[in-house]
XYZ file of C-alpha atoms in Angstrom:
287
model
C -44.540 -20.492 -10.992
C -41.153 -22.339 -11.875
C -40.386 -19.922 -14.966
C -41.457 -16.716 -12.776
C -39.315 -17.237 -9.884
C -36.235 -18.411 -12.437
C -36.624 -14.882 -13.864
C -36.781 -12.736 -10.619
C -33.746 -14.608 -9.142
C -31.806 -14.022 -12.416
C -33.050 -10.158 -12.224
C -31.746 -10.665 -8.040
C -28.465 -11.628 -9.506
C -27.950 -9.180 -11.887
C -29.122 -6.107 -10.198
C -26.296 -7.106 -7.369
C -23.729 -7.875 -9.330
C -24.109 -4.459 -11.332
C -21.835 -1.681 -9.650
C -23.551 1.831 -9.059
C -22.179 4.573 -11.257
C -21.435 6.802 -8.428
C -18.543 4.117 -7.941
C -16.349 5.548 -10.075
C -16.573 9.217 -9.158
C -16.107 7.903 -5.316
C -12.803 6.371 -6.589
C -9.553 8.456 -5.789
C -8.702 10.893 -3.021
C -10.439 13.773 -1.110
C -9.380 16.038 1.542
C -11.263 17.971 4.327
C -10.049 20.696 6.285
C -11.433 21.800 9.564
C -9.326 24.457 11.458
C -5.613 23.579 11.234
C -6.117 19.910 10.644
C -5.950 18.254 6.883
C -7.677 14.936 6.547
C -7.023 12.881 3.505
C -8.628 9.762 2.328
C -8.576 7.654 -0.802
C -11.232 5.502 -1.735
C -9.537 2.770 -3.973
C -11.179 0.757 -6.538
C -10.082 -2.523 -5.464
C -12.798 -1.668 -2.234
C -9.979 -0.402 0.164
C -9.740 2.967 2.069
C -7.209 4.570 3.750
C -7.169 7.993 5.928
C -4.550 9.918 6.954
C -4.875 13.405 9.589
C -2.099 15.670 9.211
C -1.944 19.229 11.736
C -0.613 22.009 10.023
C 2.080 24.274 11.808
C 3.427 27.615 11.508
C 3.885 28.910 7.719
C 1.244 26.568 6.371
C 4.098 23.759 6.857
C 3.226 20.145 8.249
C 3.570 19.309 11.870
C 5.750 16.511 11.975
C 5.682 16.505 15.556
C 1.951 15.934 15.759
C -0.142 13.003 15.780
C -1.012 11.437 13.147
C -4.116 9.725 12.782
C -4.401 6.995 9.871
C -7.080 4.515 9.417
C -7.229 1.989 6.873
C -10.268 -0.374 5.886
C -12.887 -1.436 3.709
C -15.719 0.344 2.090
C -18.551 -0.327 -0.269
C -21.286 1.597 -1.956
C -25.426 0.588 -1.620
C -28.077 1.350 -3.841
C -30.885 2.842 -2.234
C -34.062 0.353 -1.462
C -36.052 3.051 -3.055
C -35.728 5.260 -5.829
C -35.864 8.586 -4.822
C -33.466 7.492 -1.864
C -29.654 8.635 -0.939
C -26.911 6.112 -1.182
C -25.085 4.806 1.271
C -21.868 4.694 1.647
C -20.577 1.875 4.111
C -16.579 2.045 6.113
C -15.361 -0.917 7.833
C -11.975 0.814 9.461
C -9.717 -2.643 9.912
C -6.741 -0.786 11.165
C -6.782 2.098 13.306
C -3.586 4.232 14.674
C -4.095 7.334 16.225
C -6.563 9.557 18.717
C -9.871 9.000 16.693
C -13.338 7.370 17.102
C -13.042 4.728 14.626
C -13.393 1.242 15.538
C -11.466 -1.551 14.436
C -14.625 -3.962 12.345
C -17.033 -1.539 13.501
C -18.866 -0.265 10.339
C -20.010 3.516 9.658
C -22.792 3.901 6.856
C -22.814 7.484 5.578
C -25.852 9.370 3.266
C -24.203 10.708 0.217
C -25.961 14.113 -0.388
C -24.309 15.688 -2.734
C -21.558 13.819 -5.284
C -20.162 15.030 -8.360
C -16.225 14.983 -9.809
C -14.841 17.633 -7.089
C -17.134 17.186 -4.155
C -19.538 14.661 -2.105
C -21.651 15.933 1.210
C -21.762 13.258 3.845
C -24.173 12.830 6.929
C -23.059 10.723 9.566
C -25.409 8.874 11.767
C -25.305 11.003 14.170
C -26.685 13.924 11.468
C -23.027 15.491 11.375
C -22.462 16.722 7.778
C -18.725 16.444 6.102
C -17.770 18.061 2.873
C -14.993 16.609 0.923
C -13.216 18.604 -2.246
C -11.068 16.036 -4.726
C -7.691 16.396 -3.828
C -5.446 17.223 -7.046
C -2.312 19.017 -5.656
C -1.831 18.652 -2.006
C 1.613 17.002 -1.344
C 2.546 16.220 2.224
C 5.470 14.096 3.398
C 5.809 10.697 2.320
C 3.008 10.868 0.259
C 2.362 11.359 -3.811
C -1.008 13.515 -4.570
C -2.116 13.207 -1.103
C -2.127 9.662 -0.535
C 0.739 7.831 1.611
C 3.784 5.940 -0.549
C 3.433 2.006 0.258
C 6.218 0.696 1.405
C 7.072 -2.777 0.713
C 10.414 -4.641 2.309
C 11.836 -7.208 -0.192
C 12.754 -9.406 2.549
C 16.868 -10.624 2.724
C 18.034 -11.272 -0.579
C 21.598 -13.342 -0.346
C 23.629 -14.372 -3.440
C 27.300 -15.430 -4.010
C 29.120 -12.920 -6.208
C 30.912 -13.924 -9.559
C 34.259 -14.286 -9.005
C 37.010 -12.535 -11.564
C 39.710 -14.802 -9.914
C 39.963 -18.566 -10.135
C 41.923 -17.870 -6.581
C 39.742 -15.401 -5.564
C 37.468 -15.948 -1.959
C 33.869 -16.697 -1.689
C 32.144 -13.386 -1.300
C 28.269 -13.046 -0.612
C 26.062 -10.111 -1.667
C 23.237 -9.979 1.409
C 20.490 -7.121 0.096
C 17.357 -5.954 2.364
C 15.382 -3.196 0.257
C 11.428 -1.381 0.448
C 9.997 -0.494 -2.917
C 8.548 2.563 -2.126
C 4.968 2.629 -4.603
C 2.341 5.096 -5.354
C -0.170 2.296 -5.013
C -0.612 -1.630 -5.630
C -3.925 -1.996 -7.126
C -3.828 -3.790 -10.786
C -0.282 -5.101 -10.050
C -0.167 -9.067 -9.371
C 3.442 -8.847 -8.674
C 2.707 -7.162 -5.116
C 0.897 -9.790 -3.388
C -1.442 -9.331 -0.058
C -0.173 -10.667 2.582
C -3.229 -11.005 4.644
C -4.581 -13.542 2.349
C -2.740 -16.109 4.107
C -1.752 -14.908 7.191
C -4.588 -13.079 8.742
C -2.016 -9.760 8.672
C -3.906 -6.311 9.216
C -4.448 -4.370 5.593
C -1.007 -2.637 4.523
C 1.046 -5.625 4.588
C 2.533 -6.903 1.020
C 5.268 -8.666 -0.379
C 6.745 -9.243 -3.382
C 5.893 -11.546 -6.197
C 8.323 -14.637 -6.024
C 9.221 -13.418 -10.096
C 10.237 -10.437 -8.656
C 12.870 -11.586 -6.226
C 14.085 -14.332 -8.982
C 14.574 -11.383 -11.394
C 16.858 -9.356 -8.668
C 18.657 -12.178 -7.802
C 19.342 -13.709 -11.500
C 20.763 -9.858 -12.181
C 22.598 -9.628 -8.392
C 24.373 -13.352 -9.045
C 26.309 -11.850 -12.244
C 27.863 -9.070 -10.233
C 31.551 -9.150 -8.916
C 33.198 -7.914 -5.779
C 34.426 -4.831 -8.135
C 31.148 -3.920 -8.512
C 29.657 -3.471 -4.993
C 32.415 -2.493 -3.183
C 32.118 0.684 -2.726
C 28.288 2.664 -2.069
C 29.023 4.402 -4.873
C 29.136 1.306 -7.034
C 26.492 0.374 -5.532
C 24.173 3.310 -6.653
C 24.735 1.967 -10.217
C 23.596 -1.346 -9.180
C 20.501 0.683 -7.699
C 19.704 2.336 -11.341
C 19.404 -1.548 -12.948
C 17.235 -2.692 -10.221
C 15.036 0.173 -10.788
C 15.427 -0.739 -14.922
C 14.790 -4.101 -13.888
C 11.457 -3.274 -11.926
C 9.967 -1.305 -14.212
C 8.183 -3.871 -16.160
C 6.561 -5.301 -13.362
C 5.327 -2.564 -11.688
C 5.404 0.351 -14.054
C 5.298 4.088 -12.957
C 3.555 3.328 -9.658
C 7.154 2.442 -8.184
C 8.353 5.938 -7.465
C 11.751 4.882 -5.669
C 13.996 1.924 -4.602
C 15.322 2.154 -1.005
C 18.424 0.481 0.569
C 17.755 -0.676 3.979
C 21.253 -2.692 4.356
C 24.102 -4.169 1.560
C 26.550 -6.527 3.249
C 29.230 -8.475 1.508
C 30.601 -10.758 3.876
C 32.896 -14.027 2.942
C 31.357 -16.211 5.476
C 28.628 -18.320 6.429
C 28.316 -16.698 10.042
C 27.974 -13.535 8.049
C 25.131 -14.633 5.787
C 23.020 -16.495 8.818
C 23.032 -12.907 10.868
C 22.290 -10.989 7.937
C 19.297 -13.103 7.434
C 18.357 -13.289 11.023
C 18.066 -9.668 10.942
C 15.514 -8.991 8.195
C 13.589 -12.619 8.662
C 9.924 -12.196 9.390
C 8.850 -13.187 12.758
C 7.505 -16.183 12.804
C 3.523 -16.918 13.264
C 2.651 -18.948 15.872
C -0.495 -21.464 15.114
C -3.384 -20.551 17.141
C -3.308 -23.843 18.506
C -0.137 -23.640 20.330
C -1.843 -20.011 21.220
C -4.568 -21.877 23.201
């Protein structure tokens, strides 16, 4: 009895840790288009999803004036019970934004009629049939192949600048940026923040490497050579040099929220004050 039920657990444990096929075609972004509106979502292989509905104006151009309606969550394929039997595909929206029926932690579980490389057939609960076509061209605003550009804020990055001048003043470099990236999956050096903090999905930061490598290269920089914006933009060109090992081509641009250089203290503390994160409040003292 011993050996027999060893072997069907085993057989248990295999057959759920084995990923359906279909996985992989799900993976990536689709669009659906009913009347003048455009929704887009990407399935992403790390189990997230994310939706975005645009409204298309007058010469085929984006309204963007309208609504928008984004939902992000997280979604997961099931093998049917029975052979013979659809899959299903389960959504659990964990951020919603927007005039829509989703439900924050309220899952949806679809029947996958139809899947293949450029389209999958859906039926709601509710018997409602949706056709999505794989997105491979569409470009909208703020967005790269369909799918919205992450943006992730550095956070206040302070440093003293290298002085050329024994007599010369103490300057400080304060720098608050966003990486703008095409996506975050396989990267370690863009960190969730929600692992920690309970934050809805979408929030990241930066890898603690990261910020050491900006800094290290922002610390050997004089007044000379950020004291103009034009200057500056050269500075821009090595961070972007300097990023590109650790995250690749997915980081499409490097923005500037705010440079200061100030040659005080006061000057540093509201810089910072600005750009720190609010601070969480325990849910004891909530209670």
């Amino acid at each position: 009895m011993w050996p027999g039920l060893v072997a069907l657990l085993a057989l248990f444990l295999v057959a759920c840790d084995k990923e359906p096929p279909e996985r992989e075609i799900i993976v990536g972004p689709w669009k659906d288009t009913i009347a003048s509106y455009h929704t887009i979502i990407s399935f992403r292989a790390n189990g997230s999803f994310g939706t975005l509905r645009l409204a298309e104006g007058q010469h085929s151009k984006i309204d963007d004036t309208a609504e928008r309606v984004k939902v992000d969550g997280k979604w997961q394929l099931l093998p049917p019970e029975v052979d013979g039997d659809p899959l299903l595909l389960v959504m659990t929206p964990e951020v919603v934004e927007g005039d829509t029926p989703w439900e924050v932690d309220a899952p949806v579980t679809y029947l996958i009629e139809q899947l293949n490389p450029n389209r999958m057939m859906l039926r709601s609960p509710a018997g409602e049939r949706l056709s999505w076509d794989r997105l491979r061209s569409t470009r909208a605003p703020e967005e790269e192949g369909g799918l919205p550009l992450i943006h992730v804020a550095t956070g206040p990055m302070v440093v003293g600048l290298a002085k050329e001048r024994l007599n010369e003043e103490n300057r400080y470099l304060c720098v608050q940026m966003e990486f703008i990236l095409s996506d975050v999956e396989g990267t370690s050096y863009i960190e969730d923040v929600r692992l920690d903090s309970g934050e809805p999905s979408g929030s990241y930061r930066i890898h603690p490497s990261v910020r050491e490598a900006l800094v290290l290269h922002m610390s050997r920089l004089t007044h000379r050579d950020v004291r103009s914006l034009k200057r500056f933009q050269a500075v821009l060109t090595d961070f972007k040099r300097i990023l590109t090992p650790y995250l690749g081509d997915r980081l499409k641009d490097v923005k500037v929220v705010k440079v200061v250089v100030t040659s005080t203290r006061d000057g540093v503390d509201t810089f910072v004050a600005e750009f720190a994160p609010e601070p969480v409040e325990p849910e004891d003292a909530k209670s």
